[in-house]
Coordinates of C-alpha atoms and ligand atoms in Angstrom, one line a residue:
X14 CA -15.2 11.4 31.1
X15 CA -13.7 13.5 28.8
X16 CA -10.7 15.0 31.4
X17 CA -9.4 11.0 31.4
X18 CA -8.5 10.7 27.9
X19 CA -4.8 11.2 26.9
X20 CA -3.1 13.5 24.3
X21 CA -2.3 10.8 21.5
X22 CA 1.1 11.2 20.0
X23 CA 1.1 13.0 16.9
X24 CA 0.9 11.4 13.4
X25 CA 4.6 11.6 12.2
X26 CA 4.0 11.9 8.6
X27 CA 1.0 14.6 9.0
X28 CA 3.5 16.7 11.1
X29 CA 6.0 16.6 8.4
X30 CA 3.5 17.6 5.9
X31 CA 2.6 20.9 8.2
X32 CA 6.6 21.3 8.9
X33 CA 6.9 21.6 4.9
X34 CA 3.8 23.8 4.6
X35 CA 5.8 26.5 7.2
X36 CA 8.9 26.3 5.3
X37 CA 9.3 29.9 3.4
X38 CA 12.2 28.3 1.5
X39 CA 10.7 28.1 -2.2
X40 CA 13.4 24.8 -2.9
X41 CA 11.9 22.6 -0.4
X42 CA 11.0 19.4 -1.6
X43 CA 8.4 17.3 -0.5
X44 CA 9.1 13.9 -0.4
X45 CA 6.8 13.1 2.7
X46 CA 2.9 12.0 2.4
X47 CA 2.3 9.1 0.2
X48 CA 0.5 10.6 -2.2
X49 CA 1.0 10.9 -6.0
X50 CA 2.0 13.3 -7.9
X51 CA 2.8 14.7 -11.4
X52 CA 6.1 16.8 -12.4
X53 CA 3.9 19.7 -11.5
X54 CA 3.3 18.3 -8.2
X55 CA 0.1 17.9 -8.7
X56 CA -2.5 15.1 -7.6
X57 CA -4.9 15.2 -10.9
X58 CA -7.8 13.0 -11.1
X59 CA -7.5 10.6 -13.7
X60 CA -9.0 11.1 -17.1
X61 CA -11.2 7.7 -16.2
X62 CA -12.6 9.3 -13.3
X63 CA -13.6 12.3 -14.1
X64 CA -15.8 10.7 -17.1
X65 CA -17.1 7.7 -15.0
X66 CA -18.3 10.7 -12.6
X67 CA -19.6 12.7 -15.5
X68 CA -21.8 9.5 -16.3
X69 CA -22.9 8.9 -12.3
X70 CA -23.9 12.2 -12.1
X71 CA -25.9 12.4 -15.4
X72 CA -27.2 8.7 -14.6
X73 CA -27.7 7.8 -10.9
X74 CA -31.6 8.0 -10.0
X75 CA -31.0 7.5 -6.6
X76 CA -28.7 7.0 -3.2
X77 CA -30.5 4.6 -1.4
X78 CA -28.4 2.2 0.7
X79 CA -26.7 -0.4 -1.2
X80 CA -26.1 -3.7 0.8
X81 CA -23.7 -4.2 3.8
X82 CA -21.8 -5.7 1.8
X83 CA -21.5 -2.8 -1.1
X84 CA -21.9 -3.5 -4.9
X85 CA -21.7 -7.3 -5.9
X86 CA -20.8 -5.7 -9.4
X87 CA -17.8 -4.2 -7.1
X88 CA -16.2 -6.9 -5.4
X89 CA -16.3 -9.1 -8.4
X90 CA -14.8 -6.7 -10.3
X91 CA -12.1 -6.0 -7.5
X92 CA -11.7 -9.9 -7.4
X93 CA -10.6 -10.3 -11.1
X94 CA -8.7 -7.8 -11.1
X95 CA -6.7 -8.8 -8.4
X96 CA -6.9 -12.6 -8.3
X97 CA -7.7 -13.0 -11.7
X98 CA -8.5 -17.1 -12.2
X99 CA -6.4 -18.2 -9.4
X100 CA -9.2 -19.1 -7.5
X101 CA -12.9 -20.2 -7.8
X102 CA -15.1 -17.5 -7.3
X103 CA -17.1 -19.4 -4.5
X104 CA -14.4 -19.3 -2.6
X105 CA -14.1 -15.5 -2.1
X106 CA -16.0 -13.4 0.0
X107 CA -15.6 -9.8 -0.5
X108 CA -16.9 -6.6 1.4
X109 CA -16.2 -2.6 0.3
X110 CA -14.7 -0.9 2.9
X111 CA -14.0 2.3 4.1
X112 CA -10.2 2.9 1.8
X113 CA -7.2 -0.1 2.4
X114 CA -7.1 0.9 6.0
X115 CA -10.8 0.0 6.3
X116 CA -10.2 -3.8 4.9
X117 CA -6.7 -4.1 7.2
X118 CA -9.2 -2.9 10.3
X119 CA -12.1 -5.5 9.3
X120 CA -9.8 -8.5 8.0
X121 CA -8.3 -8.0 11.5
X122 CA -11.2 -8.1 13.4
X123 CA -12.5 -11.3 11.6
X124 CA -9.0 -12.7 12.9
X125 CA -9.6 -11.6 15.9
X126 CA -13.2 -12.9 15.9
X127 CA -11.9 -16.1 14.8
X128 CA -8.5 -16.7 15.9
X129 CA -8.2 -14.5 19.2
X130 CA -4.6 -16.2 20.2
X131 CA -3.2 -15.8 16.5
X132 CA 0.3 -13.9 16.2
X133 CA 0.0 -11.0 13.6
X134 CA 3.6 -10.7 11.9
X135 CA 4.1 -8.0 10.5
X136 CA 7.6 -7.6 8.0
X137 CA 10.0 -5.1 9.9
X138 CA 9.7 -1.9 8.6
X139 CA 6.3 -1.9 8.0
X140 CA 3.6 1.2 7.3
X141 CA 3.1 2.3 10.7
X142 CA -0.8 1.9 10.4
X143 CA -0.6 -2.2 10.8
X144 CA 1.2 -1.8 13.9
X145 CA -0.8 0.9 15.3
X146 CA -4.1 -0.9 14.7
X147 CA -3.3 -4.7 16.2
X148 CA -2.1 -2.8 19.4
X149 CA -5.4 -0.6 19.3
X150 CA -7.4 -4.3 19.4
X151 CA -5.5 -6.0 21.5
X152 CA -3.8 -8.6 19.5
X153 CA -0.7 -10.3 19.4
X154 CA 1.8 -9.3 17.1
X155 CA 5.6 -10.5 16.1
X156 CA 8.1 -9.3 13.1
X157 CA 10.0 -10.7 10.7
X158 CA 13.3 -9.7 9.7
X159 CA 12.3 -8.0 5.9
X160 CA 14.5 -5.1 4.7
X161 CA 18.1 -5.7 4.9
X162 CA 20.2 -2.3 5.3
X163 CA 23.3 -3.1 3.9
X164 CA 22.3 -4.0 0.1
X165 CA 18.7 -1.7 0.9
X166 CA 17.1 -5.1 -0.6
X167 CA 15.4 -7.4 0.8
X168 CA 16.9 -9.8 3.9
X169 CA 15.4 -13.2 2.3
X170 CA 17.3 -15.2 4.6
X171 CA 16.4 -13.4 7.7
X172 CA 12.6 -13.6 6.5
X173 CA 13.2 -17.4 6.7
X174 CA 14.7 -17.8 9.2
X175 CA 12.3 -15.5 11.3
X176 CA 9.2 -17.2 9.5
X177 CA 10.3 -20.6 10.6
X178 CA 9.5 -19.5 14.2
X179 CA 5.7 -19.1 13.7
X180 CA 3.0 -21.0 15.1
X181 CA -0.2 -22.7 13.4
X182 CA -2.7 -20.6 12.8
X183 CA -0.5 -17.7 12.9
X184 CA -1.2 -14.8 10.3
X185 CA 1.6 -13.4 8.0
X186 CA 0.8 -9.7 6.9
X187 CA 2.5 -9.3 3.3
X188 CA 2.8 -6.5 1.3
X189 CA 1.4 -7.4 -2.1
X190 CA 3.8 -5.2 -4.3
X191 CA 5.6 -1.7 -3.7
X192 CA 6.3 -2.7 -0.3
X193 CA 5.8 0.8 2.1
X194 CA 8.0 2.1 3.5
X195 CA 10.9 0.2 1.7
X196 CA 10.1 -0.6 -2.2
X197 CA 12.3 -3.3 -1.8
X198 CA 10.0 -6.4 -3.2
X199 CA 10.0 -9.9 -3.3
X200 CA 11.0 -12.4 -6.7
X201 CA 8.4 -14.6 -7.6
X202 CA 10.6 -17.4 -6.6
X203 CA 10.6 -15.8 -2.7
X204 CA 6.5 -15.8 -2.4
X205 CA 7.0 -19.1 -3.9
X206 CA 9.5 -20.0 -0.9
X207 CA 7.1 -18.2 1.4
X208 CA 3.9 -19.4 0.1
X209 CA 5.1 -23.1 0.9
X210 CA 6.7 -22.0 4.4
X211 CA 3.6 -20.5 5.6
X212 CA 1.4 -23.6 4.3
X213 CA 3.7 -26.5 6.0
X214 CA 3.4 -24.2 9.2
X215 CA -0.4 -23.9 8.8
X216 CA -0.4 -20.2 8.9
X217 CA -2.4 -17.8 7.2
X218 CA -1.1 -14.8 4.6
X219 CA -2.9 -11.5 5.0
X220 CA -1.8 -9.7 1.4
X221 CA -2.4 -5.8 1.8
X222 CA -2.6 -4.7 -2.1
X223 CA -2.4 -0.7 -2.1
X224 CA -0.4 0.0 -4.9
X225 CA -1.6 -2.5 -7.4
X226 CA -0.5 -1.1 -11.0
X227 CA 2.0 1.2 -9.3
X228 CA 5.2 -1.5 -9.4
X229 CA 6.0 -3.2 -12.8
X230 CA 2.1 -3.8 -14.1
X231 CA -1.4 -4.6 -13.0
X232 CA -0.6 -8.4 -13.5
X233 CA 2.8 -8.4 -12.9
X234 CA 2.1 -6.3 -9.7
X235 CA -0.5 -9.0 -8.4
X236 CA 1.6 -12.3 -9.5
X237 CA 2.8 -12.9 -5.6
X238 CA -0.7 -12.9 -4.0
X239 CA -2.2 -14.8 -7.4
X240 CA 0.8 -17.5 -6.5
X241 CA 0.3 -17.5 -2.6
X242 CA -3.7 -17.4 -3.4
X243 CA -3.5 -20.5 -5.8
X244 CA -1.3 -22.4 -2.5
X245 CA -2.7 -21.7 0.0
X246 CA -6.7 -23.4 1.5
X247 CA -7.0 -20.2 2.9
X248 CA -6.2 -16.7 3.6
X249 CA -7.1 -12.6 3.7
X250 CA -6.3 -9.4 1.3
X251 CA -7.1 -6.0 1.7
X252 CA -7.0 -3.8 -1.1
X253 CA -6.8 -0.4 -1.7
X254 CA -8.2 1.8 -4.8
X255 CA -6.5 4.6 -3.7
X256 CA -3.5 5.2 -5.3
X257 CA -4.1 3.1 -8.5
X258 CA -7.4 5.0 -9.3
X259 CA -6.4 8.2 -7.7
X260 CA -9.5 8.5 -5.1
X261 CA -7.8 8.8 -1.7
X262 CA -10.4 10.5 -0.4
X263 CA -13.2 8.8 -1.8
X264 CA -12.4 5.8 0.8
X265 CA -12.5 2.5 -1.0
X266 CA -11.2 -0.5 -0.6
X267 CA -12.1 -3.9 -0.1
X268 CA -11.5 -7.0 1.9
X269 CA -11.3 -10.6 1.0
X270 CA -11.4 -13.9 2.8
X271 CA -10.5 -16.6 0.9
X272 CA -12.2 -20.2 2.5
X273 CA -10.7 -23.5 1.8
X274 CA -13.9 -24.7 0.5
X275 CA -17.1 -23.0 -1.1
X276 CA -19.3 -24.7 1.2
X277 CA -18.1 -22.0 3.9
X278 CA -19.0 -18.9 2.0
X279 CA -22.2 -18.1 3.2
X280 CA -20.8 -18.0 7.0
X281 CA -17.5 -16.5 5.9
X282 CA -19.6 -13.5 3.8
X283 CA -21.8 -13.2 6.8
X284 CA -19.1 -12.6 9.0
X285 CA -17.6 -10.1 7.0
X286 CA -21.2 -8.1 6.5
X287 CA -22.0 -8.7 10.5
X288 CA -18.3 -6.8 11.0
X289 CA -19.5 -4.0 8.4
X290 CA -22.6 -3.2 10.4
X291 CA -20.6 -3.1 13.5
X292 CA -18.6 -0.5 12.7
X293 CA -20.2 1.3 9.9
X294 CA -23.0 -0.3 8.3
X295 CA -23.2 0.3 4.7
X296 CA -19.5 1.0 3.2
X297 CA -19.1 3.9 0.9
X298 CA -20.1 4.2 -2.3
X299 CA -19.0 6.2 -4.7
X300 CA -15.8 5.7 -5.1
X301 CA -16.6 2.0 -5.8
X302 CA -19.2 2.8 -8.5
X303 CA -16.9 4.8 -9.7
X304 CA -14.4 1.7 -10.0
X305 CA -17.0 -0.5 -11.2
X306 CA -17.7 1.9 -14.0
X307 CA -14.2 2.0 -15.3
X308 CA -13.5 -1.8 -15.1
X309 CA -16.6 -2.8 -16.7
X310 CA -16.4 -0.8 -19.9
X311 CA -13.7 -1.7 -22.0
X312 CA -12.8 2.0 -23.3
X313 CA -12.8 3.4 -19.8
X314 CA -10.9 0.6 -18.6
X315 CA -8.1 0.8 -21.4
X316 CA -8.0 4.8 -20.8
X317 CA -7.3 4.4 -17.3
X318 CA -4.5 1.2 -17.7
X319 CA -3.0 3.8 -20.0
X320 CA -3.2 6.5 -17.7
X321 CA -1.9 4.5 -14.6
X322 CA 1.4 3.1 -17.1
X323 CA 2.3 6.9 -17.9
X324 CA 2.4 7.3 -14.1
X325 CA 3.7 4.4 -13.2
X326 CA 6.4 4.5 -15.7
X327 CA 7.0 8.0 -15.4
X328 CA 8.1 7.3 -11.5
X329 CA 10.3 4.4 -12.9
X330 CA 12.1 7.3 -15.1
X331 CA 12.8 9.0 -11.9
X332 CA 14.2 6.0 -10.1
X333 CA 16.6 5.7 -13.3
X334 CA 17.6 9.3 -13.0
X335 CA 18.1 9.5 -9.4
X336 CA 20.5 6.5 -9.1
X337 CA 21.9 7.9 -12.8
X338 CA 22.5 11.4 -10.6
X339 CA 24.0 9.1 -7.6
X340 CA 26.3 7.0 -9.3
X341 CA 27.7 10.2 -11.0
X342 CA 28.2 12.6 -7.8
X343 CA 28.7 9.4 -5.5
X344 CA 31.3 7.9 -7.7
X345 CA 29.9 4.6 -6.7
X346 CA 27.2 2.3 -7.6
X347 CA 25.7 2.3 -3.6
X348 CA 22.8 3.7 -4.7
X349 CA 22.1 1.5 -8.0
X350 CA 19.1 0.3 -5.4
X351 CA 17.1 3.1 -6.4
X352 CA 16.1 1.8 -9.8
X353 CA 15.2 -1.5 -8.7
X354 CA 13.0 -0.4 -5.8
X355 CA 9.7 -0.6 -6.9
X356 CA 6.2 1.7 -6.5
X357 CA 6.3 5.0 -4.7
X358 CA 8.6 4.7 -1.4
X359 CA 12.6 4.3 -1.3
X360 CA 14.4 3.6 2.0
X361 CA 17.3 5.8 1.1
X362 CA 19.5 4.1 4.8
X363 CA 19.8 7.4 6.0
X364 CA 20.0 8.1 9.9
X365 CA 17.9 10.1 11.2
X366 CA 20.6 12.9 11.7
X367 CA 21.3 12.8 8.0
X368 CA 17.7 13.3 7.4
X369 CA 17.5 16.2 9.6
X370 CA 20.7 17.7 8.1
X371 CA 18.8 17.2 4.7
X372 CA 15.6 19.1 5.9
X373 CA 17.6 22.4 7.7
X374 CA 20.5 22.6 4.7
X375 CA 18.4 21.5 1.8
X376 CA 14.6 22.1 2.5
X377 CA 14.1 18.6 1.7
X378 CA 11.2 16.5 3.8
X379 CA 11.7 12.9 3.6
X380 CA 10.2 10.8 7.1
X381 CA 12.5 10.2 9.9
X382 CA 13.3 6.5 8.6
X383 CA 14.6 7.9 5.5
X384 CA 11.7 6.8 3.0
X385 CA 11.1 8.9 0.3
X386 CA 8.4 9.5 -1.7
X387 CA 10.1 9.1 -5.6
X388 CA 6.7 10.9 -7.0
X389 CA 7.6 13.6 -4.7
X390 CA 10.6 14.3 -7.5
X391 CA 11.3 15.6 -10.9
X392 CA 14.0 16.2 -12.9
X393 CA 14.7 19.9 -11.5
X394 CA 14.9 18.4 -7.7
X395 CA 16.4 15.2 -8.5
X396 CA 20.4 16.9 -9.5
X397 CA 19.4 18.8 -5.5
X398 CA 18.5 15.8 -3.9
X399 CA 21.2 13.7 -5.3
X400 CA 24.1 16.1 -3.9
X401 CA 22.6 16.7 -0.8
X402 CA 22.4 12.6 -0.3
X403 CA 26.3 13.0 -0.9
X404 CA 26.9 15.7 0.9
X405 CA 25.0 14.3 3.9
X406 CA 27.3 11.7 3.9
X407 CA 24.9 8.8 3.3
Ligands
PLP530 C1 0.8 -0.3 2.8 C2 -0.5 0.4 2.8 N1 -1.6 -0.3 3.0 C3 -2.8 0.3 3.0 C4 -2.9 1.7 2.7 C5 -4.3 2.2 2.7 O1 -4.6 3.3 2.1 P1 -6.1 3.9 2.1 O2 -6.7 3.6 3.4 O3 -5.9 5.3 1.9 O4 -6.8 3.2 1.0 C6 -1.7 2.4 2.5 C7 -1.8 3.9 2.2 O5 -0.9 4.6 2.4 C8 -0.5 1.8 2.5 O6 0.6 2.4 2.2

């Protein structure tokens, strides 16, 4: 059995990362994985963490399984912080899943359960993951037209225009915020656009949330799936605690399916605990105690909002000295882009040749389509980054 299976090409971004690790230069740069971190380059946990695990530890009496579903306590909390009031709570069914890739995997398999001829579409770029998954279960899947890469902002009209070509009961995967691998992002008055597109075509939006807190706010950051929530009889989110709370490996997430009525809870809940137990039973726990913990007490909470604005705005002060550091050795504004990007990811528009050129001159790791990690950054690697952008000729 085993002498049939193929070698399976190599994860791009993971290679990168080991490529980095073998570089003896000590002025590489790493602006590969998507992964936080501080001017020291480091990943910390946050200070909201540590003490809701210093109080799990000291509390927990047991680790019996919890539901298929996970916490209650969880997913409600996940739910308002995400949706806030837009919609009725009897509306929402919710599961914990295993991280944001664990909710895209079951959200898609409850399309596929319900919908098996349904389009996917994603936006084009898109994180490589969505792709890679639909064609792993056989679905059908389409692009839009998203990142435009002349003004590196978003190609509204070609989203249109490409949107206007789906079929009822097609899905639409959005990016909630701090769109990956761009960070180009939608106005309010696009999801607004979209939200009423999608509805007179009788689609369905599928919001993936990663990076909730990471963009201009918590709120601020949710405002398009809130609006496109509050439109639409029905649709799907998978979030991600990962970045926001710092617990990548800790595996949480959680996936929503919001029903045009209440009266089809119970079988849209069941659906999403009978997909669960097919592929994992009970979700993990702890890092959604852990979450739980922190949104529930109002000093833990307000630690942690704190801690995730230093961050957040600390990678906005990098945008703003980057293009700052452009504009000066460009002598142009091209690159003005930069500070309106939002979240972790730029599409800088290089080619891949300028990319190379970047990594064997200038030690500096950024994936093949040019997007770079701004957290990867601070203010002794921006002035190097910023003239070997010019002197690649980008
Ligand atoms: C767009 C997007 N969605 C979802 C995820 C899911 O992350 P995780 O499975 O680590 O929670 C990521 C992580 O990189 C992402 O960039």
């Amino acid at each position: 059995m085993l002498e049939t299976l193929k070698a399976q090409p190599a994860d791009k971004i993971l290679a990168l990362m080991q490529a980095y690790r073998d570089d003896p230069r000590d002025t590489k740069i790493d602006l590969g994985v998507g992964v936080y971190k501080n001017a020291d380059g480091q990943t910390p946990v946050m200070r909201a963490v540590k003490e809701a695990e210093r109080r799990l530890v000291a509390e927990q009496d047991t680790k019996a399984y919890v539901g298929l579903l996970g916490d209650p306590a969880y997913s409600d909390a996940m739910r308002q912080m995400i949706l806030g009031d837009a919609v009725p709570a009897d509306r929402v069914s919710a599961a914990a899943t295993p991280g944001g890739t664990g909710a895209i995997r079951q959200a898609l398999e409850l399309i596929r359960m319900a919908a098996p001829e349904a389009t996917v579409w994603l936006s084009a770029p898109t994180w490589p993951n969505h792709p890679s998954i639909i064609r792993y279960l056989g679905m059908k899947m389409s692009e839009y037209r998203y990142f435009d890469d002349a003004t590196r902002g978003v190609d509204f009209d070609g989203m249109v225009a490409d949107l206007d070509g789906i079929a009822e009961g097609d899905v639409v995967l959005l990016h909630g915020c701090c769109h990956n691998p761009t960070g180009a992002n939608l106005t309010l008055e696009q999801w607004q656009k979209v939200s009423d597109l999608l509805n007179a075509k009788g689609a369905i939006p599928f919001i993936d949330i990663a990076y909730q807190g990471f963009g201009d706010g918590l709120d601020a950051d949710a405002a398009g799936t809130r609006l496109m929530a509050k439109n639409a009889p029905q649709m799907l989110i998978a979030a991600s605690c990962s970045k926001n709370f710092g617990i990548y490996r800790e595996r949480t997430g959680l996936v929503m399916a919001i029903a045009p009525e209440a009266g089809m809870k119970p079988v849209t809940q069941g659906t999403l605990a009978f997909l669960n137990r097919q592929n994992y039973s009970f979700p993990p726990d702890h890092g959604a105690r852990v979450v739980t913990t922190i949104l529930n007490d109002p000093e833990l909470k307000a630690d942690w909002m704190a801690e995730l604005e230093e961050i957040r705005n600390g990678m906005l002060a990098l945008r703003r000295q980057l293009a700052d550091e452009l504009r000066q050795r460009s002598n142009s504004d091209r690159f003005d882009f930069i500070a309106d990007h939002r979240g972790m990811f730029s599409r800088l528009g290089a080619s891949p040749e300028q990319v190379e050129r970047m990594r064997e001159e200038n030690g500096i790791y950024m994936i093949g389509d040019s997007r770079m990690n701004i957290a990867g950054l601070n203010a002794r690697t921006i002035p190097i980054l910023a003239q070997a952008i010019v002197d690649a000729g980008v």
